[in-house]
Amino acid sequence: DVKVTQSSRYLVKRTGEKVFLECVQDMDHENMFWYRQDPGLGLRLIYFSYDVKMKEKGDIPEGYSVSREKKERFSLILESASTNQTSMYLCASQDLKAANTEAFFGQGTRLTVV
Amino acid sequence: GEDVEQSLFLSVREGDSSVINCTYTDSSSTYLYWYKQEPGAGLQLLTYIFSNMDMKQDQRLTVLLNKKDKHLSLRIADTQTGDSAIYFCAETHQAGTALIFGKGTTLSVSS
């Protein structure tokens, strides 16, 4: 079974803090993604990575950065957290070799910035 | 740009059929997906269909694809209370690219 694990289910951080959200997958997938999910807005892509040290901006990259030093780990960084970054963050991974290109999701991290 | 639209809410009675609809704008969409999100959980793939197919059936689930109208639907037969969840339609036109998601349809099943 593919497993995508996000390091925290719930996080509460203060405005201005630097926040790290970690995601690890155990199936040697090339692609990894970070989405944020907000009521009525669905899932919006923040960043994705198709290889180690490679990254591409998604639809809403402002205020975020990412790091992929190892194939299995993709980190999302909030340089200076703000209240409008309170959201559910979902990490996903994807096997380029699979015919249906299914994306596998972690359980999500609900971040509250106060 | 690419867009995926779906209605936000659907309410059905237990035992009825549910039909969740989705429209997309990218005519080059190749892979179309339905994901399910239960409360407090991540997304789980329910089923998918390639653009060269019109229909796919998997137990209680039937996916219909109308490429001309760029319309995708998910039918759940004999809907159960355990089917209550948010259902997301998603598409991508190329293997290895990020999925584009709709806003999600919240299915509420009453007994």
CSV table of C-alpha atoms in Angstrom, one decimal:
chain,number,residue,atom,x,y,z
A,1,ASP,CA,0.0,0.0,0.0
A,2,VAL,CA,1.2,3.5,-0.9
A,3,LYS,CA,1.7,5.6,2.1
A,4,VAL,CA,1.9,9.4,2.2
A,5,THR,CA,2.5,10.6,5.7
A,6,GLN,CA,2.2,14.2,6.8
A,7,SER,CA,4.1,15.0,10.0
A,8,SER,CA,1.3,16.7,11.9
A,9,ARG,CA,-2.5,16.4,11.8
A,10,TYR,CA,-3.0,19.8,13.7
A,11,LEU,CA,-0.7,22.7,14.1
A,12,VAL,CA,-1.2,26.1,15.8
A,13,LYS,CA,1.3,28.8,15.0
A,14,ARG,CA,1.7,32.5,15.7
A,15,THR,CA,1.7,35.2,13.1
A,16,GLY,CA,5.2,35.8,11.8
A,17,GLU,CA,6.5,32.4,12.7
A,18,LYS,CA,8.4,30.2,10.2
A,19,VAL,CA,6.4,27.0,9.7
A,20,PHE,CA,7.5,23.7,8.2
A,21,LEU,CA,5.1,21.1,7.0
A,22,GLU,CA,6.6,17.8,6.2
A,23,CYS,CA,5.5,15.1,3.9
A,24,VAL,CA,7.1,11.6,3.3
A,25,GLN,CA,6.1,9.0,0.7
A,26,ASP,CA,7.3,5.4,0.7
A,27,MET,CA,6.7,4.3,-2.9
A,28,ASP,CA,9.6,6.0,-4.7
A,29,HIS,CA,7.2,8.3,-6.6
A,30,GLU,CA,8.8,11.0,-8.8
A,31,ASN,CA,6.1,13.7,-8.4
A,32,MET,CA,5.0,15.3,-5.2
A,33,PHE,CA,2.5,18.1,-4.6
A,34,TRP,CA,1.3,20.5,-2.0
A,35,TYR,CA,-2.3,21.7,-2.1
A,36,ARG,CA,-4.4,23.8,0.3
A,37,GLN,CA,-8.0,23.1,0.8
A,38,ASP,CA,-10.5,25.8,1.8
A,39,PRO,CA,-14.3,25.6,2.1
A,40,GLY,CA,-16.0,26.5,-1.2
A,41,LEU,CA,-12.6,26.8,-3.0
A,42,GLY,CA,-11.7,23.2,-3.3
A,43,LEU,CA,-8.0,22.2,-3.7
A,44,ARG,CA,-5.6,24.7,-5.0
A,45,LEU,CA,-2.1,23.8,-6.0
A,46,ILE,CA,0.7,25.6,-4.2
A,47,TYR,CA,3.9,23.9,-5.5
A,48,PHE,CA,4.9,20.7,-7.0
A,49,SER,CA,8.1,18.8,-7.6
A,50,TYR,CA,8.9,16.2,-10.3
A,51,ASP,CA,12.4,15.3,-9.0
A,52,VAL,CA,14.9,15.9,-6.3
A,53,LYS,CA,15.8,19.6,-6.0
A,54,MET,CA,13.3,20.5,-8.7
A,55,LYS,CA,10.2,22.6,-8.0
A,56,GLU,CA,7.5,24.3,-10.0
A,57,LYS,CA,5.0,27.0,-8.8
A,58,GLY,CA,1.4,26.1,-8.8
A,59,ASP,CA,-1.6,28.4,-8.7
A,60,ILE,CA,-1.0,30.1,-5.4
A,61,PRO,CA,2.7,30.0,-4.4
A,62,GLU,CA,2.9,33.5,-2.8
A,63,GLY,CA,4.0,33.3,0.8
A,64,TYR,CA,5.2,29.7,0.5
A,65,SER,CA,8.4,27.9,-0.5
A,66,VAL,CA,9.3,24.2,-0.8
A,67,SER,CA,12.3,21.9,-0.4
A,68,ARG,CA,12.9,18.5,-1.9
A,69,GLU,CA,16.4,17.3,-0.9
A,70,LYS,CA,15.5,13.6,-1.0
A,71,LYS,CA,13.1,11.8,-3.3
A,72,GLU,CA,10.8,10.7,-0.5
A,73,ARG,CA,10.4,14.0,1.3
A,74,PHE,CA,8.7,17.2,0.2
A,75,SER,CA,8.5,20.1,2.7
A,76,LEU,CA,6.3,23.1,2.5
A,77,ILE,CA,7.6,26.3,4.2
A,78,LEU,CA,5.7,29.3,5.3
A,79,GLU,CA,8.4,31.9,5.6
A,80,SER,CA,6.3,34.2,7.9
A,81,ALA,CA,2.9,32.7,8.7
A,82,SER,CA,-0.1,34.9,8.4
A,83,THR,CA,-3.7,34.4,9.4
A,84,ASN,CA,-4.9,34.0,5.8
A,85,GLN,CA,-2.7,30.9,5.6
A,86,THR,CA,-5.0,29.2,8.1
A,87,SER,CA,-6.1,26.2,6.1
A,88,MET,CA,-6.0,22.4,5.5
A,89,TYR,CA,-2.8,21.5,3.7
A,90,LEU,CA,-2.7,18.3,1.7
A,91,CYS,CA,0.4,16.5,0.3
A,92,ALA,CA,0.2,14.1,-2.6
A,93,SER,CA,2.6,11.9,-4.6
A,94,GLN,CA,2.3,10.4,-8.0
A,95,ASP,CA,4.0,7.6,-9.9
A,96,LEU,CA,4.9,8.8,-13.4
A,97,LYS,CA,5.1,5.2,-14.6
A,98,ALA,CA,1.6,4.3,-13.6
A,99,ALA,CA,-0.9,4.2,-16.4
A,100,ASN,CA,-3.7,6.1,-14.6
A,101,THR,CA,-1.4,8.7,-13.0
A,102,GLU,CA,-3.3,8.4,-9.7
A,103,ALA,CA,-2.3,10.9,-7.0
A,104,PHE,CA,-2.1,9.5,-3.5
A,105,PHE,CA,-2.9,11.8,-0.6
A,106,GLY,CA,-1.7,12.2,2.9
A,107,GLN,CA,-4.3,12.7,5.7
A,108,GLY,CA,-3.8,16.5,5.8
A,109,THR,CA,-2.5,19.0,8.2
A,110,ARG,CA,-4.9,21.5,9.6
A,111,LEU,CA,-2.9,24.7,10.3
A,112,THR,CA,-4.3,27.5,12.4
A,113,VAL,CA,-2.3,30.8,12.5
A,114,VAL,CA,-3.2,33.0,15.4
B,1,GLY,CA,-7.1,28.5,-18.1
B,2,GLU,CA,-8.3,25.1,-17.2
B,3,ASP,CA,-11.4,24.9,-15.0
B,4,VAL,CA,-13.4,22.2,-13.4
B,5,GLU,CA,-16.9,23.0,-12.1
B,6,GLN,CA,-19.2,21.0,-9.9
B,7,SER,CA,-22.2,21.8,-7.7
B,8,LEU,CA,-21.4,22.3,-4.1
B,9,PHE,CA,-24.2,20.2,-2.4
B,10,LEU,CA,-26.3,17.2,-3.0
B,11,SER,CA,-28.8,15.6,-0.5
B,12,VAL,CA,-30.3,12.2,-1.0
B,13,ARG,CA,-32.2,9.6,1.0
B,14,GLU,CA,-30.6,6.3,1.9
B,15,GLY,CA,-31.2,3.7,-0.8
B,16,ASP,CA,-31.7,6.2,-3.6
B,17,SER,CA,-29.2,6.8,-6.4
B,18,SER,CA,-26.9,9.8,-6.2
B,19,VAL,CA,-25.6,11.6,-9.3
B,20,ILE,CA,-22.8,14.1,-9.0
B,21,ASN,CA,-22.0,16.1,-12.0
B,22,CYS,CA,-18.8,17.8,-13.2
B,23,THR,CA,-17.9,19.9,-16.2
B,24,TYR,CA,-14.4,20.8,-17.4
B,25,THR,CA,-13.1,23.2,-20.0
B,26,ASP,CA,-9.8,21.6,-21.2
B,27,SER,CA,-10.7,19.7,-24.3
B,28,SER,CA,-7.4,17.9,-24.1
B,29,SER,CA,-8.2,16.3,-20.8
B,30,THR,CA,-7.0,12.7,-20.9
B,31,TYR,CA,-7.5,11.4,-17.4
B,32,LEU,CA,-10.6,12.2,-15.3
B,33,TYR,CA,-10.9,11.2,-11.7
B,34,TRP,CA,-13.4,11.0,-8.8
B,35,TYR,CA,-11.9,11.4,-5.4
B,36,LYS,CA,-13.7,11.0,-2.0
B,37,GLN,CA,-12.9,12.8,1.2
B,38,GLU,CA,-14.4,11.6,4.4
B,39,PRO,CA,-14.5,14.0,7.4
B,40,GLY,CA,-11.1,14.7,8.8
B,41,ALA,CA,-9.3,12.6,6.2
B,42,GLY,CA,-7.3,13.1,3.0
B,43,LEU,CA,-8.5,12.3,-0.5
B,44,GLN,CA,-9.0,8.8,-1.7
B,45,LEU,CA,-9.3,7.8,-5.3
B,46,LEU,CA,-12.7,6.3,-6.1
B,47,THR,CA,-12.4,5.7,-9.8
B,48,TYR,CA,-11.0,7.1,-12.9
B,49,ILE,CA,-11.7,7.1,-16.6
B,50,PHE,CA,-9.6,7.7,-19.7
B,51,SER,CA,-10.9,10.1,-22.4
B,52,ASN,CA,-11.2,7.3,-24.9
B,53,MET,CA,-13.9,5.7,-22.8
B,54,ASP,CA,-17.6,6.6,-22.4
B,55,MET,CA,-18.5,4.7,-19.4
B,56,LYS,CA,-16.9,2.8,-16.5
B,57,GLN,CA,-18.7,0.7,-13.9
B,58,ASP,CA,-17.3,-0.5,-10.6
B,59,GLN,CA,-19.7,-2.2,-8.2
B,60,ARG,CA,-22.1,0.6,-7.1
B,61,LEU,CA,-20.3,3.3,-9.0
B,62,THR,CA,-20.9,4.3,-12.6
B,63,VAL,CA,-18.9,7.0,-14.4
B,64,LEU,CA,-20.2,8.5,-17.6
B,65,LEU,CA,-18.1,10.7,-19.8
B,66,ASN,CA,-19.6,13.0,-22.5
B,67,LYS,CA,-16.5,14.3,-24.3
B,68,LYS,CA,-18.5,16.5,-26.7
B,69,ASP,CA,-20.1,18.4,-23.8
B,70,LYS,CA,-17.0,18.0,-21.5
B,71,HIS,CA,-19.3,16.5,-18.9
B,72,LEU,CA,-18.4,13.8,-16.3
B,73,SER,CA,-20.8,12.3,-13.9
B,74,LEU,CA,-20.6,9.8,-11.0
B,75,ARG,CA,-23.6,7.7,-10.1
B,76,ILE,CA,-23.7,5.9,-6.8
B,77,ALA,CA,-26.4,3.2,-6.7
B,78,ASP,CA,-28.2,2.4,-3.4
B,79,THR,CA,-26.6,5.3,-1.6
B,80,GLN,CA,-25.7,4.5,2.1
B,81,THR,CA,-25.0,6.8,5.0
B,82,GLY,CA,-21.3,5.8,4.7
B,83,ASP,CA,-21.3,7.5,1.3
B,84,SER,CA,-21.7,10.9,3.0
B,85,ALA,CA,-18.5,12.8,2.1
B,86,ILE,CA,-17.1,15.4,-0.2
B,87,TYR,CA,-16.6,14.2,-3.8
B,88,PHE,CA,-14.0,15.9,-6.0
B,89,CYS,CA,-13.8,15.7,-9.8
B,90,ALA,CA,-10.3,16.1,-11.2
B,91,GLU,CA,-8.6,16.1,-14.5
B,92,THR,CA,-5.2,16.2,-16.2
B,93,HIS,CA,-4.3,16.3,-19.8
B,94,GLN,CA,-0.9,14.8,-19.5
B,95,ALA,CA,0.7,12.0,-17.5
B,96,GLY,CA,2.8,13.4,-14.7
B,97,THR,CA,1.2,16.8,-14.4
B,98,ALA,CA,-0.7,18.1,-11.5
B,99,LEU,CA,-4.4,17.3,-11.2
B,100,ILE,CA,-6.8,20.2,-11.5
B,101,PHE,CA,-9.6,19.8,-9.0
B,102,GLY,CA,-13.2,21.0,-8.8
B,103,LYS,CA,-14.4,22.7,-5.6
B,104,GLY,CA,-16.0,19.4,-4.4
B,105,THR,CA,-19.6,18.3,-3.9
B,106,THR,CA,-20.8,17.6,-0.4
B,107,LEU,CA,-23.1,14.5,-0.4
B,108,SER,CA,-25.4,14.3,2.5
B,109,VAL,CA,-27.3,11.0,2.9
B,110,SER,CA,-30.3,10.9,5.3
B,111,SER,CA,-31.8,7.7,6.7
